[in-house]
Short mmCIF file of C-alpha atoms in Angstrom, two decimals:
data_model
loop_
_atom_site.label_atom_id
_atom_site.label_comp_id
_atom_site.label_asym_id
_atom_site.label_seq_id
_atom_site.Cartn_x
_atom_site.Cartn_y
_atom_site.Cartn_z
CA UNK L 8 117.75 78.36 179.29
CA UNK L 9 121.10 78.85 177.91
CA UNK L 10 124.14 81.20 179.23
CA UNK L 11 122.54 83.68 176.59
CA UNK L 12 119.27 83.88 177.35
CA UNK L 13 120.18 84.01 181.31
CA UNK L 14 122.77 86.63 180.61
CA UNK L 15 119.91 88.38 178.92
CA UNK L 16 117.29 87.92 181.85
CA UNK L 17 119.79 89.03 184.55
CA UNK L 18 120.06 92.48 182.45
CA UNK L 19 116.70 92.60 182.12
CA UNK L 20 116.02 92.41 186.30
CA UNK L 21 118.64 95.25 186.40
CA UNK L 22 115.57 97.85 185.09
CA UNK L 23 112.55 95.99 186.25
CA UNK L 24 112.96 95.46 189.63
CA UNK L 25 114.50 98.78 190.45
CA UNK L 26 110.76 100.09 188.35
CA UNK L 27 109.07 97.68 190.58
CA UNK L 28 110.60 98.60 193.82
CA UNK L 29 109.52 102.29 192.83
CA UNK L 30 106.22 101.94 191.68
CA UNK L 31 105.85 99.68 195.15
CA UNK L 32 106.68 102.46 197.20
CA UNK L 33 104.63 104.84 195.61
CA UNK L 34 101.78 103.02 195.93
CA UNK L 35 102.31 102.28 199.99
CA UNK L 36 103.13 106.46 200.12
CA UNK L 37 99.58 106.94 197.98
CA UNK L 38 97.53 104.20 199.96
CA UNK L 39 98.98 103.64 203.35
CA UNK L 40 100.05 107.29 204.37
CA UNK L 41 98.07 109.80 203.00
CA UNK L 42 99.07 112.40 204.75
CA UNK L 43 102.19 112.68 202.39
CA UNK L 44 100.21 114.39 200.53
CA UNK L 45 100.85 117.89 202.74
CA UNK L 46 104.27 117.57 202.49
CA UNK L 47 104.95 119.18 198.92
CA UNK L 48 108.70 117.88 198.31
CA UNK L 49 107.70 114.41 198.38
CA UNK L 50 104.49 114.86 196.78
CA UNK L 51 106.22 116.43 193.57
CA UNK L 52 108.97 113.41 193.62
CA UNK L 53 106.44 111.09 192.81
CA UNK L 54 104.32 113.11 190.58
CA UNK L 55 107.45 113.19 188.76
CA UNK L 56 107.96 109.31 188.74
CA UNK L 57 104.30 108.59 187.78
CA UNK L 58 104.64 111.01 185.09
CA UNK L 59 107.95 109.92 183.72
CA UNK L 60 106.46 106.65 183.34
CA UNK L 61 103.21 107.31 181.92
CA UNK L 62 105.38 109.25 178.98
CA UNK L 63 108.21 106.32 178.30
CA UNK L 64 104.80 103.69 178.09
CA UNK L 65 102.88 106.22 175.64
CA UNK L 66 105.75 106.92 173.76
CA UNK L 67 106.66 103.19 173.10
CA UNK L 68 102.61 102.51 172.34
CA UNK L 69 102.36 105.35 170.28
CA UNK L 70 105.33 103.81 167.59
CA UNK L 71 103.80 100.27 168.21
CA UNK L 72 100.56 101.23 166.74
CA UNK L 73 101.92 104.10 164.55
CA UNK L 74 104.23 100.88 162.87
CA UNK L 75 101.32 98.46 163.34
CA UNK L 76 98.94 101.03 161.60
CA UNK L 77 101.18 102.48 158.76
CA UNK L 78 102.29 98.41 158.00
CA UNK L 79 98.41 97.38 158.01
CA UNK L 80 97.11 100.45 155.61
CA UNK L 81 100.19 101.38 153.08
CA UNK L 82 101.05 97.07 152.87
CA UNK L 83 100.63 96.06 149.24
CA UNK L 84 101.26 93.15 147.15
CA UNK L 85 105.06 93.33 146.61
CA UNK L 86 105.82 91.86 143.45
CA UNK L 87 108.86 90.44 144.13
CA UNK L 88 111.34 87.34 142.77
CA UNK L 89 110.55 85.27 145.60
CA UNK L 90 106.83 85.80 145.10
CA UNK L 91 106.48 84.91 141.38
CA UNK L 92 109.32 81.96 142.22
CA UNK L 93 107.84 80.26 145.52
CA UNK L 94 104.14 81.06 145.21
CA UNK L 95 103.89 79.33 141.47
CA UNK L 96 105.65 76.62 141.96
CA UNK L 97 104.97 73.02 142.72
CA UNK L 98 102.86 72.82 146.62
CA UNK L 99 103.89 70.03 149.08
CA UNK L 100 102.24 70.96 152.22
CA UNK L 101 99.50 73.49 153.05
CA UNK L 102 98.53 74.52 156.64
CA UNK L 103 95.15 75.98 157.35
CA UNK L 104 94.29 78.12 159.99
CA UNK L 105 92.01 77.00 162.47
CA UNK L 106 89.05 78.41 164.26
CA UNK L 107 90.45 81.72 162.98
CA UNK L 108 86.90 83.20 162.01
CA UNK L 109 85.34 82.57 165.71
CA UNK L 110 88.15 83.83 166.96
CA UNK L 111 88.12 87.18 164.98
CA UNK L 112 84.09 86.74 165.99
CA UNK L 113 84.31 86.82 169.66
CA UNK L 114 87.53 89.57 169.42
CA UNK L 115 85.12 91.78 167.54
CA UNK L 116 82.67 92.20 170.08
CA UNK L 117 84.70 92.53 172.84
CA UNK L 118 86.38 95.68 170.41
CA UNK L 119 83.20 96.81 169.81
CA UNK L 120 82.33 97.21 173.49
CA UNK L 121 85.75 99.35 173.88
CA UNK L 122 84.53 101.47 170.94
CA UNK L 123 81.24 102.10 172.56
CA UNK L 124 82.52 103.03 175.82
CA UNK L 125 85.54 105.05 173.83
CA UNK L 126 82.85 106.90 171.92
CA UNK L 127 80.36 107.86 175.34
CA UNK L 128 84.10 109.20 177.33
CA UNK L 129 84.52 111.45 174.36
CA UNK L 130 80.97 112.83 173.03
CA UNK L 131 78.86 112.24 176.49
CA UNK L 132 81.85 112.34 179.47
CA UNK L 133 79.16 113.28 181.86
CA UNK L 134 77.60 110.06 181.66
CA UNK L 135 80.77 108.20 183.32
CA UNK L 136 82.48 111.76 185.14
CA UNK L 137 81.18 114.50 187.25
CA UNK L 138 82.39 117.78 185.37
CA UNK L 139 84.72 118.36 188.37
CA UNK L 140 86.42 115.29 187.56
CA UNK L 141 86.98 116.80 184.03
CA UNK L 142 88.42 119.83 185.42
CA UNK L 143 91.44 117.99 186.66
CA UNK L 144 92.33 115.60 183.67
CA UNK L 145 95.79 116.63 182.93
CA UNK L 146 97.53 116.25 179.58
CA UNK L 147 99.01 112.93 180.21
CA UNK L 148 95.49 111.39 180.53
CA UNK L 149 94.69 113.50 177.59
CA UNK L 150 97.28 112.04 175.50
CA UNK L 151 96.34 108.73 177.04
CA UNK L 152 92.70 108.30 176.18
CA UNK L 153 93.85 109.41 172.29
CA UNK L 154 96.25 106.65 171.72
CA UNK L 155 93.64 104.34 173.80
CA UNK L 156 90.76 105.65 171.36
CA UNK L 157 93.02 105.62 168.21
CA UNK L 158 94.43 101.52 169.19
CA UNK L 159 90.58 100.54 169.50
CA UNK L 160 88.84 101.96 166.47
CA UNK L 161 92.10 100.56 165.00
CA UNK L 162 91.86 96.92 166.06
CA UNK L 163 87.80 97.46 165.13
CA UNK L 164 88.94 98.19 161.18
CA UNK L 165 91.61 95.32 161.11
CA UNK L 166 89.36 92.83 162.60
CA UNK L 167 86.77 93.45 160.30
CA UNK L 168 88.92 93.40 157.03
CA UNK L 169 90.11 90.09 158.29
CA UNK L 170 86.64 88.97 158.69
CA UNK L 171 85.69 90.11 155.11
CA UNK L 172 89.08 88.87 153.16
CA UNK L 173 89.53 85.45 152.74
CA UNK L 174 92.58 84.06 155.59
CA UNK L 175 95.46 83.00 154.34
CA UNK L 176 96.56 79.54 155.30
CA UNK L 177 99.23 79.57 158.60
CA UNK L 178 101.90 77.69 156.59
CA UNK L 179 102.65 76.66 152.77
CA UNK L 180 105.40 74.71 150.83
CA UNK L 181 106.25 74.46 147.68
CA UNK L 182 108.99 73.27 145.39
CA UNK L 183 110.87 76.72 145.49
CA UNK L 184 109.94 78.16 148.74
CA UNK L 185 107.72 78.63 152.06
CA UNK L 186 105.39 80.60 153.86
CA UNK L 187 104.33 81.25 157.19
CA UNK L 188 101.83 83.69 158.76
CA UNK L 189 101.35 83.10 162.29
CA UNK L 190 99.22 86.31 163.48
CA UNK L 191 98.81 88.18 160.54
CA UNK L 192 102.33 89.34 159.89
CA UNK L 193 104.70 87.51 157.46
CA UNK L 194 108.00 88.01 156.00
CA UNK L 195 106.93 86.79 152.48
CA UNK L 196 107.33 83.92 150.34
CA UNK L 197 111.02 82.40 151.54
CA UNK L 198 113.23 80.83 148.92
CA UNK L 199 114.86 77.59 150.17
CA UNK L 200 118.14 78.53 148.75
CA UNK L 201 118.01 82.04 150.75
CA UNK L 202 118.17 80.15 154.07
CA UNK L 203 121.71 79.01 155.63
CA UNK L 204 120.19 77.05 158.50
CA UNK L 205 117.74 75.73 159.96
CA UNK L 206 117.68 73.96 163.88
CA UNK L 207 115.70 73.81 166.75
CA UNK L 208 116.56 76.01 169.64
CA UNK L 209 114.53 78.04 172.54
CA UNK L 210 113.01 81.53 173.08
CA UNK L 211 112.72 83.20 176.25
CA UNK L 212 109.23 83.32 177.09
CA UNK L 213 107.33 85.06 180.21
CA UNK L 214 105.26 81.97 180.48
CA UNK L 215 102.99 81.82 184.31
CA UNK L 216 105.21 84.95 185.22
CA UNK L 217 108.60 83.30 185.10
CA UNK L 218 110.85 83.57 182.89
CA UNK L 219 111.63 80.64 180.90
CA UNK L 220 112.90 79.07 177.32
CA UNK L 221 110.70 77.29 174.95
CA UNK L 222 111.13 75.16 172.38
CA UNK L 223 111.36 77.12 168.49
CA UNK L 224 112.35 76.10 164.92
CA UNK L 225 115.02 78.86 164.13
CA UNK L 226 116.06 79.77 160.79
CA UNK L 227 118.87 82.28 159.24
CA UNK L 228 118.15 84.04 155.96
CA UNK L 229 121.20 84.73 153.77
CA UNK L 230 119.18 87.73 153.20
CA UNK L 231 117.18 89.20 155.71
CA UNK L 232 117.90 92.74 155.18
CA UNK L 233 116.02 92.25 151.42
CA UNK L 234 113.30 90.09 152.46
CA UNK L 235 112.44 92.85 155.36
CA UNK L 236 112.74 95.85 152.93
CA UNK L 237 110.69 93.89 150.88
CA UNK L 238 107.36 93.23 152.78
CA UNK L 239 107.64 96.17 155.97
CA UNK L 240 107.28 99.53 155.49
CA UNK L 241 110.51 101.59 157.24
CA UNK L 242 108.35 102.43 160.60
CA UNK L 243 107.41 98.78 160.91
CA UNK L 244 110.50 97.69 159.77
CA UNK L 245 112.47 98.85 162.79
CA UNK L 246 110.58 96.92 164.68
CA UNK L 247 111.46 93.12 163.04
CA UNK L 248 114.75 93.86 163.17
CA UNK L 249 114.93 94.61 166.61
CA UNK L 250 112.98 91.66 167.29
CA UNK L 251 115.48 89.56 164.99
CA UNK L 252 118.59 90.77 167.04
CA UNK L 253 117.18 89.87 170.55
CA UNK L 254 115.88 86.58 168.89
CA UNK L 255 119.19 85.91 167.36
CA UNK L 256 120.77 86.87 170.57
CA UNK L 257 119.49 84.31 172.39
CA UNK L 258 119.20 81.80 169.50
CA UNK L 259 123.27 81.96 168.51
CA UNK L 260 121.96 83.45 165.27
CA UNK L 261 118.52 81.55 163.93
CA UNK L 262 116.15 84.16 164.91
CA UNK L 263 115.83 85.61 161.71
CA UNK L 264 112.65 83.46 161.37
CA UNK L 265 111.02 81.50 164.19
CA UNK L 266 108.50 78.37 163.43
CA UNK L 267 106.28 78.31 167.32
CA UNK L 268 105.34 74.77 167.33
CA UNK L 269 102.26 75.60 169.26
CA UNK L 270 101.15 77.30 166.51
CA UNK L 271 101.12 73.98 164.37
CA UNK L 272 100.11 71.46 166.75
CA UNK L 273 100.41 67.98 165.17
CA UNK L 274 101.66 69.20 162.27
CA UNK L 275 104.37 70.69 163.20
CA UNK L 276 107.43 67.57 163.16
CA UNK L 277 106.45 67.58 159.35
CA UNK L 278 106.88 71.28 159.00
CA UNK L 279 110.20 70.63 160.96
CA UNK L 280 111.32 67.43 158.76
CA UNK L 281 110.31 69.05 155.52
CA UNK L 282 111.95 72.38 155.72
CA UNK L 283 115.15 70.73 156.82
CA UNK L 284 114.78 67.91 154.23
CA UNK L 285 114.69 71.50 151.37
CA UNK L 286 117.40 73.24 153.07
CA UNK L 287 119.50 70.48 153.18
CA UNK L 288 118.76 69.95 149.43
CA UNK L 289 120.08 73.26 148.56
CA UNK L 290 123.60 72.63 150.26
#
């Protein structure tokens, strides 16, 4: 890791461990001394922590899938320069994705077996809970099962539609530009002469629970305000471009755009070699 990305993790420990610590000794008060429970002042402390928590986690879901929702439904084909430039020019490498429809296969009935079980807690709750148990669901868990029911039945539509439209390929080159769609989201066709640079660097990545920086192809956009506005709707948008500042953070300022090189395999030092051969080109 660079100074960066340690100054970054150090922060980071500052509000996890101090949630940690708390969410530790709440469960020892809940598990190992139950008599706690009498004394009402204590009792209400943690009622509060457990329900300040439970609020900050649905709040941040709830714009996740809001962004994630209103991005997958209102997306269209935006007919823009760098579309009608890139996409009809000249190709010199295409990338396919692999095993993508088993994949999609095996995700769609494990989503299917949420749905089910989503469906029977909401039209048949007696099957699963004694009707005393549903006397004492508070609004919280109210809250909580909607955004749970609402992210399934979402992740059921999207997997289908992927199943049913044809995939587009992970990566593609041509004379004017490139793309690359790792996991469904992309910023667009990219013209080479729209990127300033292009190098290898490292993300932070919470890899076998330690944090830890892995290897990345970075690359800064002249332009990434446009390209963003371009392809994201505003909701969605807000979320790239937090995800560009922490990535250029870390990256002294080619996160605009990272290439995972697990993503291409064996194919990815020609997906390096090529990109920088094209930006180089343009200089």
């Amino acid at each position: 890791m660079n100074e960066q990305q340690k100054r970054i993790v150090r922060k980071l420990q500052w509000i996890t461990y101090p949630m940690a610590a708390l969410l530790l000794i709440d469960f020892i008060f809940r598990f190992a001394d139950a008599g706690y429970r009498n004394d009402k002042r204590i009792y209400s402390v943690f009622e509060i922590i457990d329900t300040v928590l439970w609020i900050a986690v649905l709040l941040i879901a709830i714009f996740v899938v809001a962004g994630l929702a209103l991005q997958f439904f209102t997306q269209k084909s935006f007919q823009q320069q760098q579309e009608h430039v890139a996409a009809k020019a000249v190709v010199l490498m295409k990338i396919e994705k692999r095993n993508v429809k088993a994949v999609y296969l095996v995700l769609l009935l494990i989503t299917l077996g949420f749905a089910v079980a989503a469906n029977l807690l909401l039209f048949k709750p007696t099957i699963i809970w004694h009707e005393d148990d549903l006397k004492s669901i508070t609004s919280v868990q109210l809250i909580a099962f909607g955004l749970f029911y609402s992210i399934v039945h979402f992740f059921l539509i999207t997997i289908v539609v992927r199943l049913v439209k044809a995939t587009p390929p992970l990566f593609t080159a041509t004379e004017k530009g490139f793309w690359y769609e790792p996991a469904g989201i992309s910023t667009g066709w990219i013209l080479w002469e729209d990127v300033e640079e292009v190098r290898e660097t490292g993300i932070l990545s919470g890899r076998n629970r330690v944090a830890s920086s892995v290897p990345a192809l970075g690359i800064k956009l002249k332009y990434p305000h446009d390209y963003n506005a371009a392809q994201f709707t505003p909701l969605f948008r807000k979320f790239i471009e937090f995800a560009q500042r922490f990535h250029n953070m870390q990256t002294e300022g080619v996160g605009d755009l990272l290439i995972n090189p697990s993503d291409l395999g064996d194919d990815y030092t020609a997906v390096k070699e090529l990109i920088i051969k094209k930006v180089k080109s343009q200089g």
